[in-house]
Coordinates of C-alpha atoms in Angstrom, one line a residue:
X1 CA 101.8 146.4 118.0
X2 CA 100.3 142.7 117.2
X3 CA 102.4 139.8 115.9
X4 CA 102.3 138.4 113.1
X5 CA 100.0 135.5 112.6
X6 CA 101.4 133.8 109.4
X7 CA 102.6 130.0 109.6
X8 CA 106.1 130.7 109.9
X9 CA 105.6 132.6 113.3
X10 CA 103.2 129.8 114.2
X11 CA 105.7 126.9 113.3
X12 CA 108.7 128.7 114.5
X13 CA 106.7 129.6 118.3
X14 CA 105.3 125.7 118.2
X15 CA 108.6 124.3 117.8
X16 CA 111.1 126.8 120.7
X17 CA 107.9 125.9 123.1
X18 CA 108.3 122.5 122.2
X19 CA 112.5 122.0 122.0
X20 CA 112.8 124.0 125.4
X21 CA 113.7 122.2 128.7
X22 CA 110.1 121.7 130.8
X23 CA 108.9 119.9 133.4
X24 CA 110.6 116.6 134.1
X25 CA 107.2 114.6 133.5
X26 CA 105.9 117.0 131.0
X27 CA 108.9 116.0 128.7
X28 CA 108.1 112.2 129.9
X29 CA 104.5 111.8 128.8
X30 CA 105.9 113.6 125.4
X31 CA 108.1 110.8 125.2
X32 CA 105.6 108.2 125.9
X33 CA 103.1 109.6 123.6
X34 CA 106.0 109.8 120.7
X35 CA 106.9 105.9 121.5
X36 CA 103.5 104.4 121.7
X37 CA 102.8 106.5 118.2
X38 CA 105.7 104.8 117.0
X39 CA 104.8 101.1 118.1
X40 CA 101.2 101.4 116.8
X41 CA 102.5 102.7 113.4
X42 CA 105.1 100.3 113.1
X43 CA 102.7 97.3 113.9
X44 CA 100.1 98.5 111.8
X45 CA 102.9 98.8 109.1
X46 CA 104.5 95.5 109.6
X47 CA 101.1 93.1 109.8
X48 CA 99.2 94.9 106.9
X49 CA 102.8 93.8 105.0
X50 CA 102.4 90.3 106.2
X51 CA 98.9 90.1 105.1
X52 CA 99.6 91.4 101.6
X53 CA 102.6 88.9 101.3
X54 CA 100.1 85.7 102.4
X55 CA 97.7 87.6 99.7
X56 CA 100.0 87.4 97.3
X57 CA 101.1 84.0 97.9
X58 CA 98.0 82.7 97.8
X59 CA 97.4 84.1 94.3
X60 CA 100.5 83.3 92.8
X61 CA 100.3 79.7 94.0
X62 CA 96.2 78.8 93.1
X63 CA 96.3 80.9 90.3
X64 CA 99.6 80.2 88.2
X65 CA 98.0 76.7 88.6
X66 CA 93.9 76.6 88.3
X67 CA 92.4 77.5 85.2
X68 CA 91.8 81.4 84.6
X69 CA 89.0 81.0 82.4
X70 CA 87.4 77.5 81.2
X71 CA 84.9 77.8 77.7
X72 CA 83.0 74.6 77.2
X73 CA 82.1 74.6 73.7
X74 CA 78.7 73.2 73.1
X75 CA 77.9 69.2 72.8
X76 CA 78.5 68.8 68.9
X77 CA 81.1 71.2 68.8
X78 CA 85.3 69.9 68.9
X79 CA 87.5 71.6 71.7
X80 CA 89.6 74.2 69.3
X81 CA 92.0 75.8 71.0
X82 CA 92.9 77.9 68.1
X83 CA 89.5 79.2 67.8
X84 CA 88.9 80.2 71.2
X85 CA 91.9 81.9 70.6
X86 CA 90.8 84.5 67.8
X87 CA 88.1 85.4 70.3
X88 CA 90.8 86.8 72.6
X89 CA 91.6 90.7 72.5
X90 CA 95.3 90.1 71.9
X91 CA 98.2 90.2 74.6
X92 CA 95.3 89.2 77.4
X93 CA 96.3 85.3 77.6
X94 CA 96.9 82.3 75.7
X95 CA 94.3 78.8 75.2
X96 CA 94.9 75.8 75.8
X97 CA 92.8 72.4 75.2
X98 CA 91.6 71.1 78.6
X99 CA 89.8 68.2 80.2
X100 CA 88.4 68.2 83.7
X101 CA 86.6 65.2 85.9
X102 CA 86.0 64.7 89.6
X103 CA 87.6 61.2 90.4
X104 CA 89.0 58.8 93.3
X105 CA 92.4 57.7 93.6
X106 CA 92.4 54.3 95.8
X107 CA 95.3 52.5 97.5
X108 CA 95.5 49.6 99.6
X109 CA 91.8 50.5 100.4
X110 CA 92.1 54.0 100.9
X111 CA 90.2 56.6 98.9
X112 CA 90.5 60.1 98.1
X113 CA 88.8 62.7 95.9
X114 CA 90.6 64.3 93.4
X115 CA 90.2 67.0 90.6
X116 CA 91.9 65.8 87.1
X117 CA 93.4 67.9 85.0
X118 CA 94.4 66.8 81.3
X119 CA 96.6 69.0 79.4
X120 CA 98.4 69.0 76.3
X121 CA 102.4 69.7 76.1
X122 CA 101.6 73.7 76.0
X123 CA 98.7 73.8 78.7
X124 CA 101.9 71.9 81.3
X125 CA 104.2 74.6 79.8
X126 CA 102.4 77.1 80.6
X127 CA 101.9 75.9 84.6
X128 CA 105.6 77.0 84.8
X129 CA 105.1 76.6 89.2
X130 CA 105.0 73.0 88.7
X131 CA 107.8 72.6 86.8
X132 CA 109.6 74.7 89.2
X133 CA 108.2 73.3 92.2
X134 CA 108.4 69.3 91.2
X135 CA 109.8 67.1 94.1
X136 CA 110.6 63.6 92.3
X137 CA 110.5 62.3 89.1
X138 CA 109.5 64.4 85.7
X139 CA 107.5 65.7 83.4
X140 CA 109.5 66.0 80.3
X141 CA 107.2 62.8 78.2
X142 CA 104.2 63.9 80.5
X143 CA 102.6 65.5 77.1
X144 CA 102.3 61.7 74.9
X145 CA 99.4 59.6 76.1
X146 CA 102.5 56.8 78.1
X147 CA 100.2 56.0 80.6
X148 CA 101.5 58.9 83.1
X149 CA 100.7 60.8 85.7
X150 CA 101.4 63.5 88.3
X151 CA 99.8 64.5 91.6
X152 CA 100.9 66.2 95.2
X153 CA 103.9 64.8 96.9
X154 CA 101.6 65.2 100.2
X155 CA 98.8 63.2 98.3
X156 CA 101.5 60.6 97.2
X157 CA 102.5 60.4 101.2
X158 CA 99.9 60.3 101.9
X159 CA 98.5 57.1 100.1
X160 CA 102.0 55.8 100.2
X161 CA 102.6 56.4 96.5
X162 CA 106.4 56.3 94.8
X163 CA 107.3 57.7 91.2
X164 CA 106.7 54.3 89.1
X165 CA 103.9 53.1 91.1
X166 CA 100.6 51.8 89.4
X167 CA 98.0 54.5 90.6
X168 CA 93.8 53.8 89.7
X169 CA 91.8 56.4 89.0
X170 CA 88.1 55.8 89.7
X171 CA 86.1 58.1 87.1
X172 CA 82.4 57.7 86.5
X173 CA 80.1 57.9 83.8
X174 CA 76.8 59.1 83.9
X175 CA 74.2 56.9 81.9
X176 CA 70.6 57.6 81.9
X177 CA 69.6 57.3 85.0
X178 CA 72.6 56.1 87.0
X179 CA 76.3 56.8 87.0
X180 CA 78.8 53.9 86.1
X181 CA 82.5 54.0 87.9
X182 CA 85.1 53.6 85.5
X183 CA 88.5 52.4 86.0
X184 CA 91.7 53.4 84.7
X185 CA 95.5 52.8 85.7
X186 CA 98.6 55.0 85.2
X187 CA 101.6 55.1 86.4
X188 CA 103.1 58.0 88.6
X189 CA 105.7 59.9 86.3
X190 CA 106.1 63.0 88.9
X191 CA 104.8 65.0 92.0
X192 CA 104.7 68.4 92.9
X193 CA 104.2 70.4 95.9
X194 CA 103.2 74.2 95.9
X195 CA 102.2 75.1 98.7
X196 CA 98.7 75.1 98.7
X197 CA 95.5 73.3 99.0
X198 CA 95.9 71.8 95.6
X199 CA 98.9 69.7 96.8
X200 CA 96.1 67.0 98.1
X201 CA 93.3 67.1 95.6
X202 CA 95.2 67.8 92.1
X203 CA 96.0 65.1 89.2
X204 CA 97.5 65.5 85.9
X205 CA 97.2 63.8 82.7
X206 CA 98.4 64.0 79.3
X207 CA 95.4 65.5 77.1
X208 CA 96.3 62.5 74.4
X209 CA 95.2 59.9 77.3
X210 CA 91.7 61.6 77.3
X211 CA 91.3 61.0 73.8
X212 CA 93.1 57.6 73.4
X213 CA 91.3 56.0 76.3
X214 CA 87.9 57.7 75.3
X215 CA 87.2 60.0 78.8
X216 CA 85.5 62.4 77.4
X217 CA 82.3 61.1 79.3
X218 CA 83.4 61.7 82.5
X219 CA 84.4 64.9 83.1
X220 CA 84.1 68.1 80.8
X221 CA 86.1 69.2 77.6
X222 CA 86.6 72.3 77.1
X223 CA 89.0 75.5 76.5
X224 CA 92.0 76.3 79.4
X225 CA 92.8 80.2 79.1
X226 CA 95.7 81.7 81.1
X227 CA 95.4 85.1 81.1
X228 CA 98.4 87.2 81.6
X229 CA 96.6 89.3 84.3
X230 CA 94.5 86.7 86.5
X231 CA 92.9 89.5 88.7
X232 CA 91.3 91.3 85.9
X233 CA 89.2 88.0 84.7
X234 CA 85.7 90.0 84.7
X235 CA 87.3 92.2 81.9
X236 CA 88.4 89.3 79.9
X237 CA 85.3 87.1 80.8
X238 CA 83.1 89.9 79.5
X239 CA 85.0 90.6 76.3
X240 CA 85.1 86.6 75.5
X241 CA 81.5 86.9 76.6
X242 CA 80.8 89.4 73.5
X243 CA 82.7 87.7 70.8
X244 CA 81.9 83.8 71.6
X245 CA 78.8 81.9 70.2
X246 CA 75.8 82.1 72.7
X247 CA 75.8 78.2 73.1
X248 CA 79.3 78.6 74.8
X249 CA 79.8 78.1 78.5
X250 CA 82.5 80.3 80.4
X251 CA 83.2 80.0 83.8
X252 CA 86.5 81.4 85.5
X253 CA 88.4 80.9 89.1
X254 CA 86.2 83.0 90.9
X255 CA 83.6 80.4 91.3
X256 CA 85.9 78.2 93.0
X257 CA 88.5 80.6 95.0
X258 CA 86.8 84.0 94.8
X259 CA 85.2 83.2 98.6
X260 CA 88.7 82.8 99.6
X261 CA 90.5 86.1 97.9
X262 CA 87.9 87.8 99.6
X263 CA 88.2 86.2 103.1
X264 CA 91.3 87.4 103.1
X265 CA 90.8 91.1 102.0
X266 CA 88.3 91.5 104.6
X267 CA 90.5 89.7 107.3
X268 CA 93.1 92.3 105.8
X269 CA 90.6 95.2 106.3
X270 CA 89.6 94.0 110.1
X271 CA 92.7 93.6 111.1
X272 CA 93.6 97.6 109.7
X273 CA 90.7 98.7 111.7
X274 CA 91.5 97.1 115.3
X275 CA 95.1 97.7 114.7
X276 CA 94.1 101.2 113.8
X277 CA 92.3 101.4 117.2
X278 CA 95.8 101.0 119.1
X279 CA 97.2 104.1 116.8
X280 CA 94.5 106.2 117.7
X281 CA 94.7 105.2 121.7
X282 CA 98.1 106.3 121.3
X283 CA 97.6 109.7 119.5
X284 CA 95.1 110.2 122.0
X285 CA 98.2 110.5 124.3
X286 CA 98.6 113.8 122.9
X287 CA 96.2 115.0 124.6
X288 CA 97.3 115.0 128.0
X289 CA 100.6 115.8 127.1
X290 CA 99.5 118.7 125.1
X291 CA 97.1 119.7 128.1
X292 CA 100.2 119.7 130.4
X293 CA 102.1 121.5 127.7
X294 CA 99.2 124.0 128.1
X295 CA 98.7 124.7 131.8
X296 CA 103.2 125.0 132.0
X297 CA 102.6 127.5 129.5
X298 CA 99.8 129.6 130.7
X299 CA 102.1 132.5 131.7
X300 CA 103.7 132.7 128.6
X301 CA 100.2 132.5 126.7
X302 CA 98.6 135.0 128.4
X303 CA 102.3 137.0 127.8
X304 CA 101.7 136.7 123.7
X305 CA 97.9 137.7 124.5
X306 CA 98.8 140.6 126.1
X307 CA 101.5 141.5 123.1
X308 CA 98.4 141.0 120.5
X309 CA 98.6 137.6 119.6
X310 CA 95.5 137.0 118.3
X311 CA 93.4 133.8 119.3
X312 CA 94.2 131.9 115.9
X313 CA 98.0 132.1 116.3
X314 CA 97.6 130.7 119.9
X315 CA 95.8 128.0 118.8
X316 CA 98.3 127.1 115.7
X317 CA 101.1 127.4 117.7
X318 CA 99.7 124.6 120.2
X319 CA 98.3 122.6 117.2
X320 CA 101.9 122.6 115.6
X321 CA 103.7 121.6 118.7
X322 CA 101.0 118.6 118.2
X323 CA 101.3 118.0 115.0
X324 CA 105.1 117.9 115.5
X325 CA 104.9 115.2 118.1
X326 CA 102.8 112.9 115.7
X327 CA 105.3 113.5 112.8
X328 CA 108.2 112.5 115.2
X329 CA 106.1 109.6 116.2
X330 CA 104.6 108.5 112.8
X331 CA 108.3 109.0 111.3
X332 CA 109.8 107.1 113.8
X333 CA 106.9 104.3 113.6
X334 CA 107.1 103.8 109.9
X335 CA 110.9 103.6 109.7
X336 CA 110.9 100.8 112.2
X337 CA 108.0 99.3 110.4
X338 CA 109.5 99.1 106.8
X339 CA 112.8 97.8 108.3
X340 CA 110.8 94.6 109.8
X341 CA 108.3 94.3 107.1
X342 CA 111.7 93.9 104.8
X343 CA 113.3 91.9 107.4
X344 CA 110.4 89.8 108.6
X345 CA 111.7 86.8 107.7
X346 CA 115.1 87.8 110.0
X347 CA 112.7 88.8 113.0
X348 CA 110.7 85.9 112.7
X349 CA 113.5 83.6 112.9
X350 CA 114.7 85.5 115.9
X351 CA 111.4 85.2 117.3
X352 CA 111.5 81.4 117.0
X353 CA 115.1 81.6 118.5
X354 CA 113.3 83.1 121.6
X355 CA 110.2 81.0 121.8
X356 CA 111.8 77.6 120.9
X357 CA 108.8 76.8 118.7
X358 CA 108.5 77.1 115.0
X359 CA 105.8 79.5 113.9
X360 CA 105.0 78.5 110.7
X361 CA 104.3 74.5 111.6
X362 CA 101.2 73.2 109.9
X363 CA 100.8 75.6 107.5
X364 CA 101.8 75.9 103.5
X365 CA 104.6 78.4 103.7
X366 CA 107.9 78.0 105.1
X367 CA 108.4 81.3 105.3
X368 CA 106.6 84.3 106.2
X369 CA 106.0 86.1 102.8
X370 CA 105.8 90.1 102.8
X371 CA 104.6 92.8 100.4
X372 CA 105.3 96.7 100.8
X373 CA 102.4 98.6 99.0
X374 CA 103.3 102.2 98.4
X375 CA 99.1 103.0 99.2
X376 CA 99.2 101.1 102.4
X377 CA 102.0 103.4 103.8
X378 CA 100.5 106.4 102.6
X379 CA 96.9 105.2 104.3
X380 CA 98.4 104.6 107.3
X381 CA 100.2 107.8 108.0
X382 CA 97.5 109.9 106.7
X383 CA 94.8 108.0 109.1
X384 CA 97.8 108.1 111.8
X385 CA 98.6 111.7 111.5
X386 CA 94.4 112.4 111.4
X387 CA 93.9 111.4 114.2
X388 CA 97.1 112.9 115.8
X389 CA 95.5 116.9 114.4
X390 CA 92.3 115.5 116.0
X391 CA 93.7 114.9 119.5
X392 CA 95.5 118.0 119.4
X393 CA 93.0 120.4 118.7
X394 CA 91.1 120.0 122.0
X395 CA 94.1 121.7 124.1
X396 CA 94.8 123.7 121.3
X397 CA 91.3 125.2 121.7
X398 CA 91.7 125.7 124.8
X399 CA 94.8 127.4 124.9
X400 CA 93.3 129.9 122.4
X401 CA 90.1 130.4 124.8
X402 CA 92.7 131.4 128.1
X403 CA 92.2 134.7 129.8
X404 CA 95.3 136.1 129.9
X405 CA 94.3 138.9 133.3
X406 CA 93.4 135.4 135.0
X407 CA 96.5 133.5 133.7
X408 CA 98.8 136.8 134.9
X409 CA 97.5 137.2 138.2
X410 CA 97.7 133.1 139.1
X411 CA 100.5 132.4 141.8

């Protein structure tokens, strides 16, 4: 009478094989294949976290603060924020007036480059991660043309400025064929510091000062448009496309940070493949343990063989004892992975403890930032456990292919 070869009798085979007391060292490379598994998940888990949470970081810090879109409205035309407005599909974003120049700041002889920003009362508003991120002084008069201005607290260190300090701007003004410097004085009303590159190259003014002290010259007027989601600019940037005039310019924060965001997805996608590389060393573990699992078991094979186990069953039942091991393994290894990706901040700080050396030193963030994505976890265990039924399937194969006369008559 043959068996019977559904899953169940596979499953149920696999798993007394597999529970049952063995060899000493069998059970220990079982064990070590389970653990490594695990590790690999788990780092895989915990630095594609890290990497999302530096991802996001970096977007929420550039882009709550650079302009989503800028339209430039042709020369004759007057910056109307209004009407760049009822080009909009609504709920997308909100405009604001803008104005934009490159310029100097100088200081006791020292110079640095800049990007100025003017804004109106609304177009600050809307920044709300400067208001919540301002270090002295403060912006609540920063919307009147009174002579202020804001900039980086690093910048201000660094040029040795103080809230109520005079601070010259050097602008310049192209002429026919030359380009004339301009000078203008403020006085330093706030800083800020976010976190980000834009700490030591931004300055703000009040939109009024552009058009009370005539700066129109040297920079660019135009349109600010915040967009309520940032990432899906080409959507927004082709509808405006569509509905503005022809003569209108658009341009949006890819031309400036898109090279970054991208560095770091494809540092992100590196880092998944060699870290993938370790989980499939490990699951390749399987292999001998299976194989060992195998040749303890040959009597017992060629037993079922004899009974009418057919050569499908014999190779489901080693391929779920397998398959079993990489779901302990992968289970185990994302567990321990989403407990430090939640807790990264705890096992940095422990790690630092241990070291005696801050990690983050030199660097933007003072803590490290991470992000759980649902399609991350799912990617990794289904490239985990692939490669798990992948290793299993040689000894399973080979278990299927035993003669059981030979396998009977071995000492």
């Amino acid at each position: 009478m043959a068996l019977p070869i559904g899953g169940a009798t596979s499953l149920w085979i696999g798993w007394r094989y597999l529970a049952r007391r063995g060899r000493a060292f069998v059970s220990l490379i079982t064990w070590i294949s389970v653990l490594g598994l695990a590790l690999g998940v788990a780092v895989l888990v915990v630095v594609i976290s890290v990497m999302n949470g530096f991802d996001a970081e970096l977007h929420r810090r550039i882009l709550s603060t650079v302009p989503h879109l800028v339209v430039v409205p042709p020369a004759d035309a007057p910056v109307d924020a209004l009407k760049a407005r009822t080009f909009m599909e609504p709920g997308t974003g909100d405009a604001f007036p803008f104005f934009e120049a490159q310029a100097m700041v100088t200081r006791s002889g020292a110079v640095e480059a800049v990007v100025v920003y003017g804004l109106d009362a609304a177009g600050l508003s809307a920044m709300d991660v400067l208001s919540s991120n301002i270090t002295a002084g403060s912006l609540d008069d920063f919307g009147s043309a009174s002579g202020g201005l804001a900039m980086g607290a690093p910048l201000a260190r660094h040029l040795g400025f103080r809230v109520g300090d005079a601070v010259t701007l050097v602008l310049s003004t192209p002429t026919r064929d030359s380009i004339v410097p301009r000078l203008e004085r403020f006085t330093l009303r706030a800083t800020f510091e976010i976190g980000a590159e834009l700490d030591y190259a931004l300055v703000l003014i009040a939109f009024d000062e552009v058009q009370q002290r005539n700066l129109a010259a040297t920079g660019r007027l135009g349109v600010r448009i915040k967009l309520a989601a940032p990432l899906d600019v080409a959507s927004a940037r082709a509808s405006l496309e569509r509905r503005l005039p022809a003569q209108w310019e658009i341009s949006d924060w890819r031309s400036d940070y898109g090279e970054l965001f991208r560095a770091v997805r494809l540092e992100k996608g590196m880092m998944f493949v060699l870290l993938a590389l370790i989980v499939a060393i490990a699951a390749f573990n399987i292999v001998s343990a299976q194989t060992m699992l195998v040749n303890e078991k040959r009597s017992d094979i060629a037993i079922l063989r004899t009974m009418g186990a057919a050569e499908g069953l014999i190779l489901r039942v080693v391929l779920v004892q397998g398959i079993l091991v990489a779901v302990a393994g992968i289970g185990v290894g994302l567990a321990l992975g989403l407990f430090l990706a939640y807790h990264v901040t705890e096992t940095v700080e422990l790690l630092e403890f241990l070291v005696g050396a801050r990690l983050l030193d030199g660097t933007y963030f003072t803590e490290v930032p991470s992000v759980v994505q649902r399609g991350d976890i799912a990617i990794i265990a289904g490239v985990s456990l692939a490669f798990c039924v992948i290793s299993a399937l040689h000894p399973a194969r080979r278990a299927a292919a035993l003669n059981p006369a030979e396998a009977l008559h071995e000492p």
